Tab-separated table of C-alpha atoms and ligand atoms in Angstrom:
chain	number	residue	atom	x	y	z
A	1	UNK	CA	1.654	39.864	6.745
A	2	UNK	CA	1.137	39.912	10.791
A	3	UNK	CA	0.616	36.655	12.492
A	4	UNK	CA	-2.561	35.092	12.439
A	5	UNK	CA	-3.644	35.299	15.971
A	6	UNK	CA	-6.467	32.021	17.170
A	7	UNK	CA	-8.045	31.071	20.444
A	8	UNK	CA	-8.472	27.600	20.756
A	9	UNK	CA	-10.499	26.030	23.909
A	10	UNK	CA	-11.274	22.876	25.752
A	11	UNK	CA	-13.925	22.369	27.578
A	12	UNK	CA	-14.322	19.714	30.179
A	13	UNK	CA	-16.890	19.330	33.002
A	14	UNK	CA	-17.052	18.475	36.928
A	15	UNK	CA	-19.255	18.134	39.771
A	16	UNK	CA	-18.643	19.654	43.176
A	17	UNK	CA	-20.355	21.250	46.058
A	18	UNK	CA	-19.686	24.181	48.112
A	19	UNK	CA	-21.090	27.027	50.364
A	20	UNK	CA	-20.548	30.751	49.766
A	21	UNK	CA	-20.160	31.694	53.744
A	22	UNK	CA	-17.817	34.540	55.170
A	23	UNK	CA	-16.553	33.433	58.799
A	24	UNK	CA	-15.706	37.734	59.497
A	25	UNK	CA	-19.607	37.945	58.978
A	26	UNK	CA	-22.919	37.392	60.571
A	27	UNK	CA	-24.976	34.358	59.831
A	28	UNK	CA	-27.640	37.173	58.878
A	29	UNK	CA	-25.477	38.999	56.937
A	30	UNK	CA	-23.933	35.969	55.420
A	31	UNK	CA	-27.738	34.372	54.757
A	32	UNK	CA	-28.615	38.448	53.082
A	33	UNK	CA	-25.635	38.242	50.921
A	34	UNK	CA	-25.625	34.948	49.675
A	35	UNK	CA	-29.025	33.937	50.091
A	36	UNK	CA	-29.766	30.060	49.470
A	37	UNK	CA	-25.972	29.628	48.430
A	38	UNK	CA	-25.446	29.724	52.271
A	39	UNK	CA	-27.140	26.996	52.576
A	40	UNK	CA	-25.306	25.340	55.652
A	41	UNK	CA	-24.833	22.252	54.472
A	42	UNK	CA	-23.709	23.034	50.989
A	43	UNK	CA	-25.292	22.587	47.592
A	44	UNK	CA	-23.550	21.303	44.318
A	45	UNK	CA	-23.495	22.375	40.480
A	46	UNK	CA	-22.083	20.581	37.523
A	47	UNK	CA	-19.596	22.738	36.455
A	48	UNK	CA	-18.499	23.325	32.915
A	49	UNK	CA	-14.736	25.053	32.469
A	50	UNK	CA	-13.130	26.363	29.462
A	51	UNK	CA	-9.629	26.929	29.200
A	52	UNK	CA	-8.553	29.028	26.238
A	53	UNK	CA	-5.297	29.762	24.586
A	54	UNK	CA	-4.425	32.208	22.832
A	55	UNK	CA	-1.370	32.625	20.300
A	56	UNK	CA	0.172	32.968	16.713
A	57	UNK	CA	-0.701	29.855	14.381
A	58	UNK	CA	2.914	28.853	13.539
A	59	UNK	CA	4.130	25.998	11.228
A	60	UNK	CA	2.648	23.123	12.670
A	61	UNK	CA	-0.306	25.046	12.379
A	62	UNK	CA	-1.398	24.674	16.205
A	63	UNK	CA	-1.451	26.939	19.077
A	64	UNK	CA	-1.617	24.258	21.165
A	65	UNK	CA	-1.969	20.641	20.969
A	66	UNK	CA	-5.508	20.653	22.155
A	67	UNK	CA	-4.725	17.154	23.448
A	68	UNK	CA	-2.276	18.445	25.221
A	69	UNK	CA	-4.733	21.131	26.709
A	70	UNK	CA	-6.888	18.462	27.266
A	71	UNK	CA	-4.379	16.550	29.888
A	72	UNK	CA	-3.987	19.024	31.740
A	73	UNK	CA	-7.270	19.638	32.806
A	74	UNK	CA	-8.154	16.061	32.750
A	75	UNK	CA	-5.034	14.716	34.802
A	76	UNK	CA	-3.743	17.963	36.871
A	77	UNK	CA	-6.678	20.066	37.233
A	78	UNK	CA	-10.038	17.861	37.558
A	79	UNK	CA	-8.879	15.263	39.628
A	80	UNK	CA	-8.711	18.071	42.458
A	81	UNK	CA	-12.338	19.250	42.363
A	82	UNK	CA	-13.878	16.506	40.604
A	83	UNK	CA	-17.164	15.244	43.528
A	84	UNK	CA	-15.337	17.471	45.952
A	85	UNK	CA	-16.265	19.707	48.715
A	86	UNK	CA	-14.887	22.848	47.750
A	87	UNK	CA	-14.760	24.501	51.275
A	88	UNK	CA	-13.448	21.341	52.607
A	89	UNK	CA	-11.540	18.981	50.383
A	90	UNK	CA	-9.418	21.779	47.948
A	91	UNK	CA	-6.112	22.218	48.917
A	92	UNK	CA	-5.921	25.601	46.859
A	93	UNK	CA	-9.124	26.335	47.899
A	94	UNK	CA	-8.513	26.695	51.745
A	95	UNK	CA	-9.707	30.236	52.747
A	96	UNK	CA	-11.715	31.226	49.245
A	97	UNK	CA	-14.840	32.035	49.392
A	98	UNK	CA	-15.394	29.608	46.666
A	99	UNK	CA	-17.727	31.966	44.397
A	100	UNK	CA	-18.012	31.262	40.554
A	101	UNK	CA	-15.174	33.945	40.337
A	102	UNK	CA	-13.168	33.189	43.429
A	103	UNK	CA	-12.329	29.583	41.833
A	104	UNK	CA	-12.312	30.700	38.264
A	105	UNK	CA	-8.858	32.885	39.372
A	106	UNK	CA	-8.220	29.685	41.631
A	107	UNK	CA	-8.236	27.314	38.772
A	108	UNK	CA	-6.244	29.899	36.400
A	109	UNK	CA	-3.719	29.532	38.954
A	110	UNK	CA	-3.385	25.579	39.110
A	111	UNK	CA	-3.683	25.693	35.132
A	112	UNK	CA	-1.406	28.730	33.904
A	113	UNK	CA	2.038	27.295	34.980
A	114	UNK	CA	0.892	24.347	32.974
A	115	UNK	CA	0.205	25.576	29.866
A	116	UNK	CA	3.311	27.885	29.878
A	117	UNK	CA	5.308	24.186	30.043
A	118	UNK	CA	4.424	24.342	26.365
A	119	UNK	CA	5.615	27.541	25.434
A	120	UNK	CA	1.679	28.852	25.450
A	121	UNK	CA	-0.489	31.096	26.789
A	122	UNK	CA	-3.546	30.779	28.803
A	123	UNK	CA	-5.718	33.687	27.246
A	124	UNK	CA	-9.376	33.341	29.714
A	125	UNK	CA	-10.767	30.690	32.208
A	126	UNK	CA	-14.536	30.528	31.717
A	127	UNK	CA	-15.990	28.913	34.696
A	128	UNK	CA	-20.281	27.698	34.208
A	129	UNK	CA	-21.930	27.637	37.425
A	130	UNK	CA	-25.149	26.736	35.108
A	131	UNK	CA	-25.681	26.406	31.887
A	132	UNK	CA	-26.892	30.264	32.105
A	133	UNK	CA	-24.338	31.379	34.544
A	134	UNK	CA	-20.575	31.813	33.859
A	135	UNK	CA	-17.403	33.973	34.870
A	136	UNK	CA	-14.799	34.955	32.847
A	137	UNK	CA	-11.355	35.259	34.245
A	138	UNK	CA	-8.428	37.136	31.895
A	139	UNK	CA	-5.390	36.583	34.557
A	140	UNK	CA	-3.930	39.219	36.257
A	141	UNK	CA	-4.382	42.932	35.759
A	142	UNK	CA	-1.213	43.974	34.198
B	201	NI	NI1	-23.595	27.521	44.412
């Protein structure tokens, strides 16, 4: 019989401002591209993120401890972006753009290397800019 293959996901939520501005442009440009999102002085969204895993149930009948899962984005990952300033106060995001998708692939990056510690595999980073609005990110194009 082949492996039973099962996503599992936590989802966790933080708050954090940003602007989407591009220095190599125009302020017109920059105001016609991203509109009220360039709003000089920033606006915020409560962001929701979903980290999902992806693997083979084996015998203990997890994928991942979800707890596990859970630690990582609640003691390695949040703590960085939680009521930050994402142009301003991310280490990892010096340079981004920080778009929905731009830290979606940003936060993949902080939380990949972690849940490989466990043997596992991160499968997608969902990323909510709303509750209507999200990104998917799958990892790198292979
Ligand atoms: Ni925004």
């Amino acid at each position: 019989m082949p492996p039973s293959v099962v996503e599992i996901t936590r989802r966790e939520e933080f708050s954090a401002s940003h602007r989407l501005h591009d220095p190599a442009l125009s302020d017109e440009r920059n105001r016609e591209l991203y509109g009220i999102c360039n709003n000089p002085n920033g606006h915020g969204h409560n962001y929701e993120l979903e980290a999902t895993v992806r693997g083979a149930v084996p015998a203990t009948g997890m994928v991942m401890n979800l707890t596990d899962l859970m630690r990582i984005l609640r003691e390695r990952v949040l703590p960085q972006v939680d009521h930050k300033h994402l142009n301003h106060d991310v280490p990892f995001l010096q340079g981004v753009i920080p778009t929905a998708e731009n830290v979606a692939i940003a936060l993949w990056e902080q939380i990949e290397p972690q849940v490989r510690r466990y043997g596992c595999r991160l499968h997608r980073i969902r990323l909510f800019e709303s509750r209507n609005s999200y990104v998917d990110y799958l990892g790198p194009a292979e």
